Amino acid sequence: MRAADALFEALKAEGVKHIFGIPGGANLPIYDALYDADFEHIQVRHEQCAGHAAEGYAKASGKVGVAFATSGPGATNLVTAIADAHMDSVPTVFITGQVRTDLIGTDGFQEADVTGITMPVVKHSFLVTDPSQIPDYIHKAFHIAKTGRPGPVLVDIPQDLSKMEIDYEPITAAPRLPGYQPNTEGNIKQIRIAAKALANARRPVLYAGGGVVNATASEELRELAGADRFPVTCTLMGLGAFPAPHEQWLGMLGMHGTRTANYAMDEADLIVAIGARFDDRITGKLSEFAPRAKFVHIDIDPAEISKNVPAHIPIVGDVKKVLPKLTGEYRALAPDPSRLDEWWRRIEGWREQYPLRYEDSSDQEIKPQLMVEEMYRATGGEAIVTSDVGQHQMWAAQYYPFSEPNRWLNSGGLGTMGFGLPAAIGAQVAMPDEQVVCLAGDGSLIMVCQEFATAAAHELPIKVFLMNNGNFGMVRQWQELFWDERYKAIEMGPSPDWVKLAEAFGWTGILCDRKDDLAGAMKTALETEGPVLLDVRVTPNENCFPMIPAGAAARDMVG
Amino acid sequence: MAESGTKNLLDLDDLRAEGGLTGRRHLLSLLVENRPGVLARIAGLFSRRGFNIDTLAVGPTEDPDISRVTLTVDGAVHPIDQVTKQLHKLVNVIKIRDMDPGTAVAREMALFRINAAADNRAEIIEFTQIFRAHIVDVSRRSITVEVTGTTEKIDSFERMVRPHGLIEMARTGEVAITRARPES
């Protein structure tokens, strides 16, 4: 059979049903094979969004997301999404067409060295040099993408090779990858030491990240937290891994986290990092981060341990396997729970003194925080929420409590504006029966608004709640606070008319600019069939607080 | 709550963090899959993580599917732990060994073209003999010498001949292999 047909046989064997992509010259043989293959292809309008849609698909469903692009510009358009998937450990496989093998290296038409360009941002990549490699590489790509610390894998297939005939035999054996053997179990001796450390800690904090979501270990996290009233905080990527609201829940930590969470980290004597990586948005000034704490660090990726913050008790393993062992070992020690009483009094004090708060308007002006709260009420807190990057993302993280994992899909590590809409498309394809809401920023949404066409064409009933403040809000906030109010290049101007734009793409467009109308407008948007854009005009110059200024310590939170 | 003297006791103050700088040069021996792009992945990893490679040598092994990459990294500047863990993440890297100077044999080869006018020619030949090096090329103005040995030996040969006018030098970087265990 043709190598391109074998590609789809391999994809089918991997359980793939949906593919996001755009055809072009170099992947024409692949699209020709797709003509006869039984897959749902979602034709996006820009390759970057094929990538983000594949990410949204993966984040919502836990399955590997797949995106296709052609060579050269098609492939380079994917790069942002690949880098995004790399930073947030999203299991994805990107399959690009490459120019004919005889043209490689000659600056041929639509040639780009995409394996070279993406090398720093993939978990692994394959350049096919022999058509018979294709099925094997596909199985290896899926294996690598979804095991260990998940991530993006690229398979680059020259056009001439995908047309060639090969002898295809289904591959059932496990892929042979001598240099890739993730350690998942966790060293039991280390786990015992960690249990003892927890039993002797008086001011412990569990700090959970996206790794808990990736490992589907929220239940295991809840078990550990319940073993002894341990306070829990999550990173932006970890939201939903612990059911908020909850009496042990401190809120998100980090730059726009709660004071309670950040102060608890600051005063903790033992921090258990679980599938989290001590990003600079968490630590702030590294030398003053959690100065009193010892660190237990549990991660599937050994290179994350002691990368930024030296670990005292490193545990390499899958948190889903490590946490139950840690909980068991801890329970066996039967420590006195009252030793945490004083710590909880301290935490309760912060909670009372520093709740998340904002000043609501006295007129019909819609405060952005209120918009998020209304969105929580309108969706019953049960939607899959995607977001773009900026203030609205942080307000969502603060004011929309996520009680389950895989419901909060956003771009944390790379911070990719425009992630929300394509991710919502991917999430809705993966979960057709779920309510998918994209909380968009106007600065972000305009970067990807061509994807309104994709949602309309595929009749995806996603709801975009646009937090429209008319400017790049987070940039404006930084220029105000840290650059002497020298505002530059932040205004979005009067265009577009979002309602008309939405309607032009076949969506329903709704405008809301009065507080009294907001709840009703959201209800209408959610109840309207098909894709809906709700343009909510919010306070243009609201700042997102509290905040740890860049390079400052948790103690120095402002706002 | 754990009482003093029970097995449950662990004083948090006694915990020490792992990692950090070792303060010495490390010789890393990597077995990697012999396929295109592997060296680019290794070099790319070093550059994007801000690690410096001091020397690098690549060559075949007894297994045609596997190549050996030997590189030296300054453990006073870079946490070797982090370097090796990052290298391990590369799917094509099969095995990494941080070679212990006590149990490894490490050698480097270097070629020196040295200014050798009539008045210092004899001295250079003498150095060559002392260092058990070989003269591999000669002209009226220069002598080319091949030196094999430890990095320190090559460094000291360089120091000896440099005052005479070192025209050109090429060094391979170290390659290393573990010593056989003594027969018991």
CSV table of C-alpha atoms in Angstrom, one decimal, chain A residues 142-462:
chain,number,residue,atom,x,y,z
A,142,PHE,CA,2.5,8.5,20.0
A,143,HIS,CA,4.3,6.5,22.6
A,144,ILE,CA,6.7,9.3,23.3
A,145,ALA,CA,4.0,12.0,23.2
A,146,LYS,CA,1.7,10.4,25.8
A,147,THR,CA,4.1,8.6,28.2
A,148,GLY,CA,6.5,10.0,30.8
A,149,ARG,CA,6.2,13.8,30.8
A,150,PRO,CA,3.8,14.3,27.8
A,151,GLY,CA,4.8,16.6,25.0
A,152,PRO,CA,4.8,17.4,21.3
A,153,VAL,CA,6.3,15.0,18.8
A,154,LEU,CA,6.9,16.0,15.2
A,155,VAL,CA,6.9,13.6,12.2
A,156,ASP,CA,8.2,15.3,9.0
A,157,ILE,CA,7.4,13.3,5.8
A,158,PRO,CA,8.9,14.2,2.4
A,159,GLN,CA,6.2,14.3,-0.3
A,160,ASP,CA,7.8,11.7,-2.6
A,161,LEU,CA,8.2,9.2,0.2
A,162,SER,CA,4.5,9.4,1.3
A,163,LYS,CA,3.5,8.4,-2.3
A,164,MET,CA,5.7,5.3,-2.4
A,165,GLU,CA,4.5,1.8,-2.1
A,166,ILE,CA,5.5,-0.1,1.0
A,167,ASP,CA,4.8,-3.5,2.5
A,168,TYR,CA,2.6,-2.7,5.5
A,169,GLU,CA,2.3,-5.0,8.4
A,170,PRO,CA,0.4,-3.8,11.5
A,171,ILE,CA,2.9,-3.2,14.3
A,172,THR,CA,1.7,-4.6,17.6
A,173,ALA,CA,5.1,-4.8,19.5
A,174,ALA,CA,6.0,-2.1,21.9
A,175,PRO,CA,8.2,0.5,20.2
A,176,ARG,CA,11.9,0.0,20.7
A,177,LEU,CA,13.4,3.1,22.1
A,178,PRO,CA,16.5,2.2,24.1
A,179,GLY,CA,17.1,5.8,25.1
A,180,TYR,CA,13.6,6.4,26.4
A,181,GLN,CA,12.5,4.6,29.5
A,182,PRO,CA,10.6,6.9,31.9
A,183,ASN,CA,10.8,5.9,35.5
A,184,THR,CA,7.3,5.9,36.9
A,185,GLU,CA,7.3,4.0,40.2
A,186,GLY,CA,9.1,6.4,42.5
A,187,ASN,CA,11.8,5.2,44.9
A,188,ILE,CA,10.0,3.8,48.0
A,189,LYS,CA,12.9,4.7,50.3
A,190,GLN,CA,12.5,8.3,49.2
A,191,ILE,CA,8.8,8.1,49.6
A,192,ARG,CA,9.2,6.9,53.2
A,193,ILE,CA,11.5,9.8,54.0
A,194,ALA,CA,9.0,12.2,52.5
A,195,ALA,CA,6.3,10.7,54.6
A,196,LYS,CA,8.4,11.2,57.7
A,197,ALA,CA,9.2,14.7,56.7
A,198,LEU,CA,5.5,15.4,56.3
A,199,ALA,CA,4.8,13.8,59.7
A,200,ASN,CA,7.3,16.1,61.3
A,201,ALA,CA,6.3,19.2,59.5
A,202,ARG,CA,4.4,21.9,61.4
A,203,ARG,CA,3.7,24.2,58.5
A,204,PRO,CA,3.4,22.0,55.4
A,205,VAL,CA,1.9,23.0,52.0
A,206,LEU,CA,1.0,20.8,49.1
A,207,TYR,CA,1.9,22.7,45.9
A,208,ALA,CA,0.4,20.9,42.9
A,209,GLY,CA,0.9,21.7,39.2
A,210,GLY,CA,-0.2,20.6,35.8
A,211,GLY,CA,1.5,17.3,36.2
A,212,VAL,CA,-1.3,16.2,38.5
A,213,VAL,CA,-3.8,16.9,35.7
A,214,ASN,CA,-1.7,15.2,33.1
A,215,ALA,CA,-1.3,12.1,35.4
A,216,THR,CA,-5.1,12.0,36.1
A,217,ALA,CA,-4.1,12.0,39.7
A,218,SER,CA,-6.6,14.5,41.3
A,219,GLU,CA,-8.2,11.7,43.3
A,220,GLU,CA,-4.8,10.7,44.6
A,221,LEU,CA,-4.0,14.3,45.5
A,222,ARG,CA,-7.3,14.6,47.4
A,223,GLU,CA,-6.4,11.4,49.3
A,224,LEU,CA,-3.1,12.8,50.4
A,225,ALA,CA,-4.5,16.1,51.3
A,226,GLY,CA,-7.2,14.4,53.3
A,227,ALA,CA,-4.7,12.3,55.2
A,228,ASP,CA,-4.2,15.2,57.5
A,229,ARG,CA,-5.7,18.6,56.6
A,230,PHE,CA,-2.8,19.6,54.5
A,231,PRO,CA,-3.2,23.0,52.9
A,232,VAL,CA,-3.3,22.8,49.1
A,233,THR,CA,-2.4,25.3,46.5
A,234,CYS,CA,-2.2,24.8,42.7
A,235,THR,CA,-0.4,26.5,39.9
A,236,LEU,CA,-2.3,28.0,37.0
A,237,MET,CA,-1.9,24.7,35.1
A,238,GLY,CA,-3.0,22.7,38.1
A,239,LEU,CA,-6.3,24.4,38.7
A,240,GLY,CA,-9.0,21.8,39.0
A,241,ALA,CA,-6.6,19.1,40.2
A,242,PHE,CA,-7.9,19.9,43.7
A,243,PRO,CA,-11.7,20.6,44.0
A,244,ALA,CA,-12.2,24.3,44.6
A,245,PRO,CA,-13.8,25.7,46.7
A,246,HIS,CA,-12.7,23.5,49.6
A,247,GLU,CA,-11.7,24.2,53.2
A,248,GLN,CA,-8.1,23.1,52.6
A,249,TRP,CA,-7.9,25.1,49.3
A,250,LEU,CA,-5.7,28.2,49.6
A,251,GLY,CA,-6.3,29.4,46.0
A,252,MET,CA,-3.8,29.7,43.2
A,253,LEU,CA,-0.3,30.7,44.1
A,254,GLY,CA,2.2,32.8,42.2
A,255,MET,CA,2.3,36.2,40.6
A,256,HIS,CA,-1.5,36.7,40.6
A,257,GLY,CA,-2.2,34.1,43.3
A,258,THR,CA,-3.9,34.7,46.6
A,259,ARG,CA,-2.0,36.3,49.4
A,260,THR,CA,-3.0,33.3,51.6
A,261,ALA,CA,-1.3,30.8,49.2
A,262,ASN,CA,1.8,32.9,48.7
A,263,TYR,CA,2.2,33.8,52.4
A,264,ALA,CA,1.7,30.1,53.2
A,265,MET,CA,4.5,29.2,50.8
A,266,ASP,CA,6.6,32.0,52.3
A,267,GLU,CA,6.2,30.6,55.9
A,268,ALA,CA,6.0,26.9,55.2
A,269,ASP,CA,8.6,24.6,56.7
A,270,LEU,CA,7.9,21.8,54.2
A,271,ILE,CA,6.6,22.2,50.6
A,272,VAL,CA,5.6,19.1,48.7
A,273,ALA,CA,5.8,20.0,45.0
A,274,ILE,CA,3.7,17.6,43.0
A,275,GLY,CA,4.0,17.7,39.2
A,276,ALA,CA,5.0,21.3,39.4
A,277,ARG,CA,8.2,23.0,38.2
A,278,PHE,CA,8.9,26.1,40.2
A,279,ASP,CA,8.4,28.5,37.3
A,280,ASP,CA,9.5,32.1,37.8
A,281,ARG,CA,5.8,33.1,37.9
A,282,ILE,CA,5.5,30.9,41.0
A,283,THR,CA,8.8,31.7,42.8
A,284,GLY,CA,9.2,35.4,42.1
A,285,LYS,CA,12.7,36.3,43.4
A,286,LEU,CA,14.3,32.9,43.7
A,287,SER,CA,16.7,33.8,46.5
A,288,GLU,CA,13.7,34.8,48.7
A,289,PHE,CA,11.3,32.1,47.7
A,290,ALA,CA,10.0,30.0,50.6
A,291,PRO,CA,13.1,30.8,52.7
A,292,ARG,CA,12.1,28.6,55.6
A,293,ALA,CA,11.0,25.5,53.6
A,294,LYS,CA,12.5,22.1,52.8
A,295,PHE,CA,11.3,20.7,49.5
A,296,VAL,CA,9.9,17.3,48.6
A,297,HIS,CA,9.7,17.3,44.8
A,298,ILE,CA,7.7,14.6,43.0
A,299,ASP,CA,7.9,14.7,39.2
A,300,ILE,CA,8.0,12.3,36.3
A,301,ASP,CA,10.7,14.4,34.7
A,302,PRO,CA,14.0,14.0,36.6
A,303,ALA,CA,15.4,17.2,35.0
A,304,GLU,CA,12.7,19.3,36.7
A,305,ILE,CA,13.9,18.2,40.1
A,306,SER,CA,16.4,20.7,41.5
A,307,LYS,CA,16.4,22.7,38.2
A,308,ASN,CA,15.2,25.9,39.8
A,309,VAL,CA,14.9,25.1,43.5
A,310,PRO,CA,17.1,22.4,45.0
A,311,ALA,CA,15.1,19.5,46.4
A,312,HIS,CA,15.8,17.9,49.7
A,313,ILE,CA,13.7,14.8,49.0
A,314,PRO,CA,13.6,14.2,45.2
A,315,ILE,CA,11.1,11.6,44.0
A,316,VAL,CA,11.1,10.7,40.3
A,317,GLY,CA,7.9,9.0,39.3
A,318,ASP,CA,4.4,9.2,38.0
A,319,VAL,CA,2.5,11.2,40.7
A,320,LYS,CA,-0.5,8.8,40.2
A,321,LYS,CA,1.7,6.0,41.4
A,322,VAL,CA,3.7,7.9,44.0
A,323,LEU,CA,0.9,9.8,45.8
A,324,PRO,CA,-1.0,6.7,47.0
A,325,LYS,CA,2.3,5.2,48.3
A,326,LEU,CA,3.1,8.5,50.1
A,327,THR,CA,-0.4,8.7,51.6
A,328,GLY,CA,-0.1,5.1,52.8
A,329,GLU,CA,3.3,5.6,54.3
A,330,TYR,CA,2.1,8.8,56.0
A,331,ARG,CA,-1.0,7.2,57.4
A,332,ALA,CA,1.1,4.3,58.8
A,333,LEU,CA,3.1,6.9,60.9
A,334,ALA,CA,-0.2,8.1,62.4
A,335,PRO,CA,1.1,11.6,63.3
A,336,ASP,CA,-0.8,13.8,65.7
A,337,PRO,CA,-3.0,16.1,63.6
A,338,SER,CA,-3.2,18.8,66.2
A,339,ARG,CA,0.4,19.8,65.4
A,340,LEU,CA,-1.2,21.6,62.4
A,341,ASP,CA,-3.6,23.6,64.4
A,342,GLU,CA,-1.4,26.6,64.9
A,343,TRP,CA,-0.6,26.6,61.1
A,344,TRP,CA,-4.3,26.6,60.3
A,345,ARG,CA,-4.9,29.5,62.7
A,346,ARG,CA,-2.2,31.4,60.8
A,347,ILE,CA,-3.8,30.5,57.4
A,348,GLU,CA,-7.3,31.4,58.6
A,349,GLY,CA,-6.0,34.8,59.7
A,350,TRP,CA,-4.7,35.5,56.2
A,351,ARG,CA,-7.9,34.2,54.6
A,352,GLU,CA,-9.9,36.7,56.7
A,353,GLN,CA,-7.5,39.6,56.3
A,354,TYR,CA,-6.8,39.1,52.6
A,355,PRO,CA,-9.7,37.6,50.7
A,356,LEU,CA,-9.8,38.2,46.9
A,357,ARG,CA,-11.7,41.4,46.4
A,358,TYR,CA,-12.5,44.1,44.0
A,359,GLU,CA,-14.5,47.2,44.1
A,360,ASP,CA,-17.7,46.8,42.1
A,361,SER,CA,-19.0,49.8,40.1
A,362,SER,CA,-21.9,51.8,41.5
A,363,ASP,CA,-23.4,52.2,38.1
A,364,GLN,CA,-23.9,50.0,35.1
A,365,GLU,CA,-20.2,49.6,34.3
A,366,ILE,CA,-19.2,45.9,34.2
A,367,LYS,CA,-16.1,45.1,36.2
A,368,PRO,CA,-14.1,42.2,34.6
A,369,GLN,CA,-14.0,40.3,37.9
A,370,LEU,CA,-17.8,40.5,38.1
A,371,MET,CA,-18.0,39.1,34.5
A,372,VAL,CA,-16.0,36.1,35.6
A,373,GLU,CA,-18.2,35.6,38.6
A,374,GLU,CA,-21.3,35.8,36.4
A,375,MET,CA,-19.8,33.4,34.0
A,376,TYR,CA,-19.3,30.9,36.9
A,377,ARG,CA,-22.9,31.3,37.9
A,378,ALA,CA,-24.2,31.1,34.3
A,379,THR,CA,-22.3,27.9,33.6
A,380,GLY,CA,-22.9,26.4,37.1
A,381,GLY,CA,-19.1,26.0,37.2
A,382,GLU,CA,-19.5,23.0,35.0
A,383,ALA,CA,-18.2,24.3,31.6
A,384,ILE,CA,-14.9,23.5,30.0
A,385,VAL,CA,-13.4,26.9,30.0
A,386,THR,CA,-10.6,27.9,27.6
A,387,SER,CA,-8.9,31.2,27.9
A,388,ASP,CA,-6.5,33.5,26.1
A,389,VAL,CA,-3.5,35.1,27.9
A,390,GLY,CA,-3.6,38.3,29.9
A,391,GLN,CA,-5.7,39.8,32.7
A,392,HIS,CA,-8.9,37.9,31.9
A,393,GLN,CA,-6.9,34.7,32.2
A,394,MET,CA,-5.7,35.7,35.7
A,395,TRP,CA,-9.2,36.8,36.8
A,396,ALA,CA,-10.6,33.5,35.6
A,397,ALA,CA,-8.0,31.7,37.6
A,398,GLN,CA,-8.9,33.8,40.7
A,399,TYR,CA,-12.7,34.0,40.4
A,400,TYR,CA,-13.8,30.8,38.7
A,401,PRO,CA,-13.2,27.9,41.1
A,402,PHE,CA,-12.5,24.8,39.1
A,403,SER,CA,-13.7,21.7,40.9
A,404,GLU,CA,-12.5,19.2,38.3
A,405,PRO,CA,-9.4,18.7,36.2
A,406,ASN,CA,-9.4,19.0,32.4
A,407,ARG,CA,-11.9,21.9,32.6
A,408,TRP,CA,-9.5,24.8,32.6
A,409,LEU,CA,-7.6,24.9,29.3
A,410,ASN,CA,-5.1,27.7,28.9
A,411,SER,CA,-1.6,28.5,27.8
A,412,GLY,CA,0.5,28.8,31.0
A,413,GLY,CA,4.1,28.3,30.1
A,414,LEU,CA,4.4,30.0,26.7
A,415,GLY,CA,1.6,32.4,27.4
A,416,THR,CA,0.2,32.3,23.9
A,417,MET,CA,-2.3,35.0,23.1
A,418,GLY,CA,-5.0,33.6,20.8
A,419,PHE,CA,-5.0,30.2,22.4
A,420,GLY,CA,-8.6,30.3,23.6
A,421,LEU,CA,-10.7,30.1,20.5
A,422,PRO,CA,-8.8,27.3,18.7
A,423,ALA,CA,-8.5,25.4,22.0
A,424,ALA,CA,-12.2,25.7,22.4
A,425,ILE,CA,-12.7,24.2,18.9
A,426,GLY,CA,-10.5,21.3,19.8
A,427,ALA,CA,-12.2,20.8,23.2
A,428,GLN,CA,-15.6,20.8,21.6
A,429,VAL,CA,-14.6,18.3,19.0
A,430,ALA,CA,-13.3,16.0,21.7
A,431,MET,CA,-16.2,16.5,24.0
A,432,PRO,CA,-19.3,17.2,21.8
A,433,ASP,CA,-21.7,16.9,24.7
A,434,GLU,CA,-20.0,19.3,27.0
A,435,GLN,CA,-20.5,23.1,27.3
A,436,VAL,CA,-17.4,24.7,26.0
A,437,VAL,CA,-16.9,28.4,26.8
A,438,CYS,CA,-13.9,30.5,25.7
A,439,LEU,CA,-13.2,33.4,27.9
A,440,ALA,CA,-11.4,35.6,25.4
A,441,GLY,CA,-9.5,38.8,25.6
A,442,ASP,CA,-10.1,41.3,22.8
A,443,GLY,CA,-6.3,41.6,22.1
A,444,SER,CA,-6.0,37.8,21.9
A,445,LEU,CA,-9.2,37.0,20.0
A,446,ILE,CA,-8.3,39.3,17.0
A,447,MET,CA,-5.1,37.2,16.5
A,448,VAL,CA,-7.1,34.1,15.7
A,449,CYS,CA,-10.6,35.4,14.6
A,450,GLN,CA,-10.4,33.6,11.3
A,451,GLU,CA,-11.3,30.5,13.3
A,452,PHE,CA,-14.8,31.7,13.7
A,453,ALA,CA,-15.1,30.2,10.2
A,454,THR,CA,-13.9,26.8,11.4
A,455,ALA,CA,-16.4,26.6,14.2
A,456,ALA,CA,-19.2,27.7,11.9
A,457,ALA,CA,-18.3,25.2,9.2
A,458,HIS,CA,-18.1,22.3,11.7
A,459,GLU,CA,-21.2,23.5,13.6
A,460,LEU,CA,-19.4,23.6,16.9
A,461,PRO,CA,-21.6,25.3,19.5
A,462,ILE,CA,-18.8,27.0,21.4
